[in-house]
Every structure is written in structure tokens, then in C-alpha cells.
RNA sequence: GAGCGCGUAGCUCAGUGGUAGAGCAUUUCCCUUUUAAGGAAAGGGUCGAUGGUUCGAUCCCAUCCGCGCUCACCA
């Protein structure tokens, strides 16, 4: 045997594959050669096939996905990165090589040399002249069969559907479930389009620390780690914000970072402990400017991946064409609850919240309660792209106070399909005010609010040197991808979502 | 964290208080344009784990593990 796994622990299918491996070795066939010079891809060959042109020699490589033996001939489907193509083998042309195909399995990776033809039933296929084994597969792949009707629609039979297995063994999921790869290709296209847009607007992509001595920039509990050499506690970042704004202090006009953040909190349909954020900071701008920037950026991205500005999500057709709807938070609450909270104090709002049947924690600020009412009664209704602006100061410790309305900040969030898509504000650059906000947060932390912000003295020092007026933005990339792919779970847009250990 | 549900062959799933079935996959045979190929035969399972009830448990009960959905938390 060729490895250390006790043979008794293997199921029959795996035993058989190891036997085949031994038989191949005995025949002098290398089951794991080093390379293959391929010249073609399945989908391109099928798309560009011309019946009238002379025999075209092709070389493809990929995974065997089906085998149909018919005595002295066989048909087999080979899957490469672009799709699948059928190959045709004849015994009287290939001799031993034909017989050896019996030692191959679904899942094996081969290279095929042959010429194109069209079968009786009209499928563009490769008449193989020779093939070479490139990698022997020792584990049975789940078998997903597909039927293609005359209109070209595919029906999948017994898809590999166990979510646990799909997430734990994404490589299998990708190999056998065709539509999974499309989601991730779209994810990449979305991020590429976003970079393209940001770069075109002269924003500079930068990198800031993932390991931070103090975490900040969001309300969340962190992951904690330890640096041995420094014998120091370090946190995985929960946001990039405070470091990016230090760069604005340093003189950059517009910086952005697309990166992983980490939050030590619950996992569900829309939360993974590590997730991807894009944060952008632009000097000398405010939140009004940023609102327009966001809708234009998203419009650009949607058009780029979609070729128009509309997407269908269930029964809703969502149109990203700017300008998006704009409502102040108070207006939105008035619209969906008919309650005007603007001039009400905490006790009055508590009464209203009770009337509206809002879940209320024992201790909550006026602003916190307003935000709570908004989340429960307004947010689910925001289907078409909508900006909600002017948030209470208590829930926005890094946002600049509103230029005219006391108690509010110049902050907005974008909502689509009832989900938050982005968060942005005119950045607080007054170091005195920022210290007060931090102090307020510190009090909350001491009262047991584990998500309250810490006092970051170095960040305050940076602000004291002077930060220009700045507009900042955060976009949850995973949720944007969910939105644009129609994914129902964040796990469907993250290759390897967090799972509990297997054993 | 709570509630509900699930865990049976490699995969997708039935099923029963008397230690199990199907389709695909696998093995053998037939088949030189098939395509969810077809035909004939065969093999394959500590029914998630551990306890308990029972003459007897895969099934009933308890605990645990893992997963899913919903809710809570989390901008």
C-alpha cells in the first residue's frame, strides 16, 4: 500500500481505488505526473465549434465526471474550469489504453488529446486519440447527474446538498455543484469592480494592522491573542477605521482598505466571525458627498456584473439607479409608525416604544431607543435602495455632530432589501469632542457593555495634531455579495465559513 | 443562549420494537455514437455517540456530539 491509512478503515470504494492505483503502478503508469500542456477549454470548444471546418486537434484537461461504457467504445464527460465536454474513446484505435480506462474513476483528472466532432445526438465532443492520467482520485466524489433539455436548461439529480458537508468540504461542493462556483466568481467580480471604481476616483488602497494593541472603530467584542516576544495582548481588528483616519491625519486625501475584520459574536445567516469590509475615508468631504459617492459606486458595480442596474430578489425587483431614496431617521420612523419622536424625551419615547411593542433593554439611551425602534419598525420595509441619515449621537461615537440639529450626528446608512449595506459619516475630527465620546463609551463599558468603545489615546493624539474634515464609509462586502447573488446565507458567499471542529 | 427539526450505504433519501431498503455510485458479464445510456448479476451499513427501558432498540426515553431553521445577541 502507498500510505499509512489502515486498509480496514477504508470503505470498499476507497479500497478499490487504491487497488486501481497499484494496478496502474504495475503497468508503469505514473498516477501523478508533473504537468500537462493543454491548449483548450471545454466551453470554448463547444461555443466555437464549426461543423464545416476541417478536423480540429485539441488538448483539454480536467476531471472525469461520468463514464458510459458501451463494449468497445465509451463516452465520458470531462470537467474543466469552464465547463464540461464529452470525450469518445474507441478500443480499436486505442488498444491497451482503452482497457486501462477501466482503472480510472469519476473524479480522476486526465489530459485528453483528440479532435472535435459532433455526435449523432448533436453534442460537440472530442474523439480522443490518447489520454493521460494526471491525478488519481482516491475518494469517491458524490455523483450529481444532470439532464439538459432541448431548451438547454439543466436539471440536477441528487445534488450534493448536505450543508455541513458542503461547507466543510467546499472543494467537493465546488467540484460537483456547478452553480456554486458562479457565486464565488461573482464575488470576485464585485470586489474587482469596486476596486476599479475606487481607483478611478483616485482613492489609494492601503493596508493597516490586523493585530492591534487596542481595538476600535465599531461596537463589537474582539478576538484576543497574544504576542510571545513582546509578551503582549493583541486584538484582531473589529474595524479598520481608526488606523485609516490616522492616514488622513498624515496627509492622504483618500484611502481605502478591503480586508477581513473579526468580531467575537454570534453566527447566523448574516454573521460570520471573520468577514470582509471595505472602508473608505476621503478628506475635505462630508456625508452628503459620500451619499452620492456610494450610490454611484454601487450603481457602477451592479452594472459591471449584471449589465444593467436591476436585480431580482424573490418578488422584488431592485433598481440601483441613482439617486436613491433619502429619509432622515426621524422621517422614516414617522413614515412607518406615524410617531414623531424628534422632540420627545426618553420617557415619552419609552411609552411610544411600549405601544409599538418594541423589545427594550432595561438601560437604554434616548438615541439607542430611537435606533431600536428604527431597526424593528422601519428597516424591514426598506426594500429599494434607501439612505437613512442623521443618527442619534449616542449610537454614533465616531461621527461628527450635526451641523444644525442637536443630539444627532451626520451619519447615514444605506439599506437594500431590508438589510444594511453600508454605514458612513462625516468623521468626528474634534479631539475634545472625541475624548468626551470615548469617555462616555468607557462608562458604558464599565457598566458591562462589552461592545462599547475603548479610549484610544494614540488616536486622540493623532486627532489633536489635526484631521481635515473627512467623510468615511464602510461597506459589508459579504452582504453586498449576498444581495447581488441572491444568497440566503453568508455561508454561501464565503468559501470556508466558520464551523465547529469535526471531532 | 432558547425553541423546533435532522443525523440510516460514498451521495440523495425511504423505513421498522424482532440487528435494514431504493436510486445513483462500485464490482463482474453483454453492448462500436451514448448521455440521468441500457440489460443481467453481485458486494457494500457497529442506522451520530453513550447510557437506560425492554426478552429484544436503528426505532421508545435521557444525556452528549454535530448540523439546519427560527428567535435572541450582533449596526
Short mmCIF file of N, CA and C in Angstrom, two decimals, chain A residues 129-239:
data_model
loop_
_atom_site.label_atom_id
_atom_site.label_comp_id
_atom_site.label_asym_id
_atom_site.label_seq_id
_atom_site.Cartn_x
_atom_site.Cartn_y
_atom_site.Cartn_z
N UNK A 129 -7.69 10.62 -29.14
CA UNK A 129 -6.67 9.79 -29.76
C UNK A 129 -5.74 9.23 -28.70
N UNK A 130 -5.52 10.01 -27.66
CA UNK A 130 -4.84 9.48 -26.48
C UNK A 130 -5.25 10.31 -25.27
N UNK A 131 -5.04 9.69 -24.13
CA UNK A 131 -5.30 10.44 -22.90
C UNK A 131 -4.20 10.08 -21.92
N UNK A 132 -4.02 10.93 -20.92
CA UNK A 132 -3.01 10.64 -19.91
C UNK A 132 -3.60 10.93 -18.53
N UNK A 133 -3.37 9.99 -17.61
CA UNK A 133 -3.81 10.21 -16.23
C UNK A 133 -2.95 11.29 -15.60
N UNK A 134 -3.58 12.30 -15.00
CA UNK A 134 -2.83 13.39 -14.38
C UNK A 134 -2.92 13.37 -12.86
N UNK A 135 -4.02 12.78 -12.34
CA UNK A 135 -4.11 12.64 -10.89
C UNK A 135 -5.18 11.61 -10.57
N UNK A 136 -4.76 10.58 -9.84
CA UNK A 136 -5.71 9.54 -9.45
C UNK A 136 -6.46 10.00 -8.20
N UNK A 137 -7.78 9.94 -8.26
CA UNK A 137 -8.61 10.32 -7.12
C UNK A 137 -8.87 9.10 -6.25
N UNK A 138 -8.58 9.22 -4.96
CA UNK A 138 -8.72 8.06 -4.06
C UNK A 138 -9.99 8.09 -3.23
N UNK A 139 -10.76 9.14 -3.37
CA UNK A 139 -12.04 9.22 -2.65
C UNK A 139 -13.18 9.35 -3.64
N UNK A 140 -14.27 8.64 -3.38
CA UNK A 140 -15.40 8.75 -4.30
C UNK A 140 -16.07 10.11 -4.19
N UNK A 141 -16.25 10.75 -5.29
CA UNK A 141 -16.93 12.04 -5.36
C UNK A 141 -18.44 11.77 -5.34
N UNK A 142 -19.22 12.63 -4.68
CA UNK A 142 -20.67 12.47 -4.80
C UNK A 142 -21.06 12.56 -6.28
N UNK A 143 -22.01 11.75 -6.68
CA UNK A 143 -22.41 11.73 -8.08
C UNK A 143 -23.63 12.63 -8.27
N UNK A 144 -23.44 13.70 -9.00
CA UNK A 144 -24.57 14.56 -9.34
C UNK A 144 -24.81 14.40 -10.83
N UNK A 145 -25.99 13.92 -11.18
CA UNK A 145 -26.28 13.75 -12.61
C UNK A 145 -27.04 14.96 -13.11
N UNK A 146 -26.82 15.28 -14.36
CA UNK A 146 -27.56 16.39 -14.92
C UNK A 146 -28.19 16.00 -16.24
N UNK A 147 -29.35 16.56 -16.46
CA UNK A 147 -30.04 16.34 -17.72
C UNK A 147 -30.24 17.70 -18.36
N UNK A 148 -29.93 17.78 -19.62
CA UNK A 148 -30.10 19.05 -20.33
C UNK A 148 -31.24 18.89 -21.32
N UNK A 149 -32.27 19.68 -21.16
CA UNK A 149 -33.41 19.54 -22.08
C UNK A 149 -33.13 20.29 -23.38
N UNK A 150 -34.10 20.23 -24.28
CA UNK A 150 -33.85 20.79 -25.61
C UNK A 150 -33.64 22.30 -25.57
N UNK A 151 -34.23 22.94 -24.56
CA UNK A 151 -34.06 24.39 -24.45
C UNK A 151 -32.72 24.75 -23.82
N UNK A 152 -31.96 23.72 -23.42
CA UNK A 152 -30.66 23.99 -22.81
C UNK A 152 -30.71 24.13 -21.31
N UNK A 153 -31.88 23.93 -20.72
CA UNK A 153 -31.99 24.03 -19.26
C UNK A 153 -31.45 22.77 -18.60
N UNK A 154 -30.73 22.97 -17.51
CA UNK A 154 -30.16 21.83 -16.81
C UNK A 154 -31.00 21.46 -15.60
N UNK A 155 -31.22 20.16 -15.45
CA UNK A 155 -31.84 19.66 -14.23
C UNK A 155 -30.80 18.81 -13.52
N UNK A 156 -30.62 19.04 -12.22
CA UNK A 156 -29.64 18.26 -11.47
C UNK A 156 -30.35 17.20 -10.64
N UNK A 157 -29.80 16.00 -10.66
CA UNK A 157 -30.38 14.92 -9.88
C UNK A 157 -29.48 14.60 -8.70
N UNK A 158 -30.11 14.42 -7.55
CA UNK A 158 -29.38 14.15 -6.31
C UNK A 158 -28.19 15.09 -6.12
N UNK A 159 -28.45 16.39 -6.12
CA UNK A 159 -27.33 17.32 -5.88
C UNK A 159 -26.72 17.07 -4.51
N UNK A 160 -25.44 17.35 -4.41
CA UNK A 160 -24.72 17.22 -3.14
C UNK A 160 -25.22 18.36 -2.25
N UNK A 161 -26.12 18.04 -1.33
CA UNK A 161 -26.89 19.11 -0.69
C UNK A 161 -26.70 19.23 0.81
N UNK A 162 -26.02 18.29 1.43
CA UNK A 162 -25.81 18.36 2.88
C UNK A 162 -24.97 19.60 3.20
N UNK A 163 -25.61 20.58 3.87
CA UNK A 163 -24.93 21.87 4.04
C UNK A 163 -23.65 21.72 4.84
N UNK A 164 -23.68 20.88 5.84
CA UNK A 164 -22.47 20.71 6.65
C UNK A 164 -21.31 20.22 5.78
N UNK A 165 -21.59 19.17 5.01
CA UNK A 165 -20.52 18.63 4.16
C UNK A 165 -20.09 19.63 3.11
N UNK A 166 -21.05 20.35 2.57
CA UNK A 166 -20.72 21.33 1.52
C UNK A 166 -19.79 22.41 2.06
N UNK A 167 -20.05 22.90 3.29
CA UNK A 167 -19.23 23.96 3.86
C UNK A 167 -17.88 23.42 4.33
N UNK A 168 -17.91 22.23 4.94
CA UNK A 168 -16.65 21.67 5.45
C UNK A 168 -15.73 21.26 4.30
N UNK A 169 -16.31 20.71 3.25
CA UNK A 169 -15.52 20.23 2.12
C UNK A 169 -15.91 21.02 0.88
N UNK A 170 -15.61 22.31 0.94
CA UNK A 170 -16.03 23.19 -0.15
C UNK A 170 -15.43 22.74 -1.48
N UNK A 171 -14.25 22.11 -1.41
CA UNK A 171 -13.63 21.62 -2.64
C UNK A 171 -14.54 20.62 -3.35
N UNK A 172 -15.25 19.81 -2.58
CA UNK A 172 -16.18 18.86 -3.19
C UNK A 172 -17.40 19.61 -3.73
N UNK A 173 -17.90 20.52 -2.91
CA UNK A 173 -19.05 21.32 -3.31
C UNK A 173 -18.78 22.01 -4.65
N UNK A 174 -17.61 22.61 -4.76
CA UNK A 174 -17.25 23.31 -5.99
C UNK A 174 -17.10 22.35 -7.16
N UNK A 175 -16.57 21.16 -6.86
CA UNK A 175 -16.31 20.22 -7.94
C UNK A 175 -17.59 19.64 -8.52
N UNK A 176 -18.59 19.45 -7.68
CA UNK A 176 -19.78 18.73 -8.17
C UNK A 176 -21.03 19.58 -8.32
N UNK A 177 -21.09 20.72 -7.64
CA UNK A 177 -22.27 21.58 -7.76
C UNK A 177 -21.93 22.80 -8.61
N UNK A 178 -22.38 22.74 -9.83
CA UNK A 178 -21.94 23.70 -10.83
C UNK A 178 -22.20 25.16 -10.46
N UNK A 179 -23.35 25.44 -9.86
CA UNK A 179 -23.72 26.85 -9.63
C UNK A 179 -22.98 27.49 -8.46
N UNK A 180 -22.30 26.67 -7.64
CA UNK A 180 -21.57 27.23 -6.50
C UNK A 180 -20.44 28.13 -6.98
N UNK A 181 -19.74 27.65 -7.97
CA UNK A 181 -18.59 28.41 -8.47
C UNK A 181 -19.02 29.78 -9.01
N UNK A 182 -20.19 29.82 -9.63
CA UNK A 182 -20.66 31.08 -10.20
C UNK A 182 -20.80 32.16 -9.15
N UNK A 183 -21.29 31.77 -7.97
CA UNK A 183 -21.46 32.74 -6.89
C UNK A 183 -20.11 33.34 -6.51
N UNK A 184 -19.10 32.49 -6.43
CA UNK A 184 -17.80 32.99 -5.99
C UNK A 184 -17.08 33.78 -7.08
N UNK A 185 -17.33 33.40 -8.34
CA UNK A 185 -16.77 34.21 -9.43
C UNK A 185 -17.41 35.60 -9.41
N UNK A 186 -18.70 35.63 -9.08
CA UNK A 186 -19.39 36.90 -9.00
C UNK A 186 -18.84 37.73 -7.84
N UNK A 187 -18.55 37.05 -6.74
CA UNK A 187 -17.95 37.74 -5.59
C UNK A 187 -16.67 38.45 -6.02
N UNK A 188 -15.83 37.72 -6.71
CA UNK A 188 -14.57 38.30 -7.17
C UNK A 188 -14.83 39.46 -8.12
N UNK A 189 -15.80 39.30 -9.00
CA UNK A 189 -16.12 40.36 -9.96
C UNK A 189 -16.60 41.62 -9.24
N UNK A 190 -17.36 41.43 -8.19
CA UNK A 190 -17.88 42.57 -7.42
C UNK A 190 -16.73 43.34 -6.78
N UNK A 191 -15.82 42.59 -6.17
CA UNK A 191 -14.70 43.24 -5.48
C UNK A 191 -13.77 43.92 -6.50
N UNK A 192 -13.56 43.25 -7.63
CA UNK A 192 -12.74 43.84 -8.69
C UNK A 192 -13.36 45.14 -9.20
N UNK A 193 -14.67 45.12 -9.38
CA UNK A 193 -15.36 46.32 -9.88
C UNK A 193 -15.27 47.44 -8.85
N UNK A 194 -15.39 47.07 -7.58
CA UNK A 194 -15.30 48.09 -6.53
C UNK A 194 -13.92 48.73 -6.53
N UNK A 195 -12.89 47.91 -6.62
CA UNK A 195 -11.51 48.44 -6.68
C UNK A 195 -11.35 49.35 -7.89
N UNK A 196 -11.89 48.87 -9.02
CA UNK A 196 -11.76 49.65 -10.24
C UNK A 196 -12.38 51.02 -10.06
N UNK A 197 -13.56 51.06 -9.44
CA UNK A 197 -14.23 52.34 -9.24
C UNK A 197 -13.44 53.23 -8.29
N UNK A 198 -13.03 52.66 -7.17
CA UNK A 198 -12.31 53.44 -6.17
C UNK A 198 -11.00 53.98 -6.75
N UNK A 199 -10.31 53.13 -7.48
CA UNK A 199 -9.05 53.58 -8.07
C UNK A 199 -9.29 54.69 -9.08
N UNK A 200 -10.38 54.55 -9.83
CA UNK A 200 -10.69 55.56 -10.85
C UNK A 200 -11.01 56.90 -10.21
N UNK A 201 -11.41 56.87 -8.92
CA UNK A 201 -11.72 58.12 -8.21
C UNK A 201 -10.50 58.60 -7.40
N UNK A 202 -9.34 58.06 -7.74
CA UNK A 202 -8.09 58.46 -7.09
C UNK A 202 -8.03 58.10 -5.61
N UNK A 203 -8.74 57.05 -5.24
CA UNK A 203 -8.60 56.56 -3.88
C UNK A 203 -7.44 55.57 -3.86
N UNK A 204 -6.68 55.60 -2.77
CA UNK A 204 -5.47 54.80 -2.68
C UNK A 204 -5.71 53.60 -1.77
N UNK A 205 -5.42 52.43 -2.29
CA UNK A 205 -5.60 51.23 -1.46
C UNK A 205 -4.42 51.07 -0.52
N UNK A 206 -4.71 50.86 0.74
CA UNK A 206 -3.65 50.74 1.75
C UNK A 206 -3.91 49.52 2.63
N UNK A 207 -2.92 49.21 3.45
CA UNK A 207 -3.05 48.12 4.41
C UNK A 207 -2.73 48.64 5.81
N UNK A 208 -3.57 48.29 6.75
CA UNK A 208 -3.34 48.70 8.14
C UNK A 208 -3.37 47.44 9.03
N UNK A 209 -2.98 47.57 10.28
CA UNK A 209 -2.77 46.37 11.10
C UNK A 209 -4.04 45.55 11.36
N UNK A 210 -3.85 44.25 11.26
CA UNK A 210 -4.89 43.32 11.68
C UNK A 210 -4.75 43.07 13.17
N UNK A 211 -3.51 42.96 13.63
CA UNK A 211 -3.22 42.78 15.06
C UNK A 211 -3.08 44.15 15.70
N UNK A 212 -3.93 44.42 16.65
CA UNK A 212 -3.96 45.77 17.23
C UNK A 212 -3.87 45.69 18.75
N UNK A 213 -3.09 46.57 19.34
CA UNK A 213 -2.98 46.57 20.80
C UNK A 213 -4.28 47.01 21.48
N UNK A 214 -5.09 47.74 20.73
CA UNK A 214 -6.37 48.23 21.23
C UNK A 214 -7.33 48.14 20.06
N UNK A 215 -8.52 47.63 20.27
CA UNK A 215 -9.45 47.50 19.15
C UNK A 215 -10.41 48.67 19.17
N UNK A 216 -10.88 49.05 18.01
CA UNK A 216 -11.82 50.16 17.95
C UNK A 216 -12.42 50.33 16.58
N UNK A 217 -13.29 51.34 16.46
CA UNK A 217 -13.88 51.65 15.17
C UNK A 217 -15.24 51.05 14.97
N UNK A 218 -15.68 50.24 15.94
CA UNK A 218 -17.01 49.64 15.84
C UNK A 218 -17.43 49.18 17.22
N UNK A 219 -18.70 48.85 17.35
CA UNK A 219 -19.19 48.32 18.61
C UNK A 219 -19.25 46.81 18.50
N UNK A 220 -18.25 46.15 19.06
CA UNK A 220 -18.21 44.70 18.94
C UNK A 220 -17.20 44.13 19.91
N UNK A 221 -17.37 42.85 20.21
CA UNK A 221 -16.38 42.18 21.06
C UNK A 221 -15.31 41.57 20.18
N UNK A 222 -14.05 41.68 20.63
CA UNK A 222 -12.93 41.25 19.78
C UNK A 222 -12.45 39.83 20.06
N UNK A 223 -11.67 39.30 19.15
CA UNK A 223 -10.86 38.12 19.42
C UNK A 223 -9.56 38.60 20.06
N UNK A 224 -9.10 37.86 21.03
CA UNK A 224 -7.88 38.24 21.73
C UNK A 224 -6.80 37.23 21.43
N UNK A 225 -5.58 37.74 21.21
CA UNK A 225 -4.46 36.82 21.03
C UNK A 225 -3.27 37.37 21.79
N UNK A 226 -2.15 36.71 21.65
CA UNK A 226 -1.00 37.06 22.48
C UNK A 226 0.26 37.01 21.64
N UNK A 227 1.08 38.04 21.78
CA UNK A 227 2.36 38.05 21.08
C UNK A 227 3.43 37.59 22.06
N UNK A 228 4.11 36.50 21.72
CA UNK A 228 5.05 35.90 22.67
C UNK A 228 6.26 36.78 22.94
N UNK A 229 6.89 37.27 21.88
CA UNK A 229 8.13 38.02 22.06
C UNK A 229 7.91 39.28 22.88
N UNK A 230 6.80 39.95 22.62
CA UNK A 230 6.51 41.17 23.38
C UNK A 230 5.77 40.87 24.68
N UNK A 231 5.37 39.62 24.84
CA UNK A 231 4.53 39.23 25.98
C UNK A 231 3.37 40.21 26.13
N UNK A 232 2.65 40.37 25.01
CA UNK A 232 1.64 41.43 24.96
C UNK A 232 0.33 40.89 24.41
N UNK A 233 -0.74 41.38 24.98
CA UNK A 233 -2.08 41.05 24.50
C UNK A 233 -2.34 41.81 23.20
N UNK A 234 -2.86 41.12 22.21
CA UNK A 234 -3.22 41.79 20.96
C UNK A 234 -4.64 41.39 20.58
N UNK A 235 -5.29 42.29 19.87
CA UNK A 235 -6.65 42.03 19.42
C UNK A 235 -6.68 41.94 17.90
N UNK A 236 -7.50 41.04 17.39
CA UNK A 236 -7.76 41.06 15.95
C UNK A 236 -8.75 42.19 15.69
N UNK A 237 -8.48 42.95 14.65
CA UNK A 237 -9.27 44.16 14.45
C UNK A 237 -10.76 43.87 14.25
N UNK A 238 -11.58 44.76 14.80
CA UNK A 238 -13.02 44.69 14.55
C UNK A 238 -13.41 45.69 13.47
N UNK A 239 -12.48 46.60 13.14
CA UNK A 239 -12.71 47.58 12.07
C UNK A 239 -11.36 48.19 11.70
#
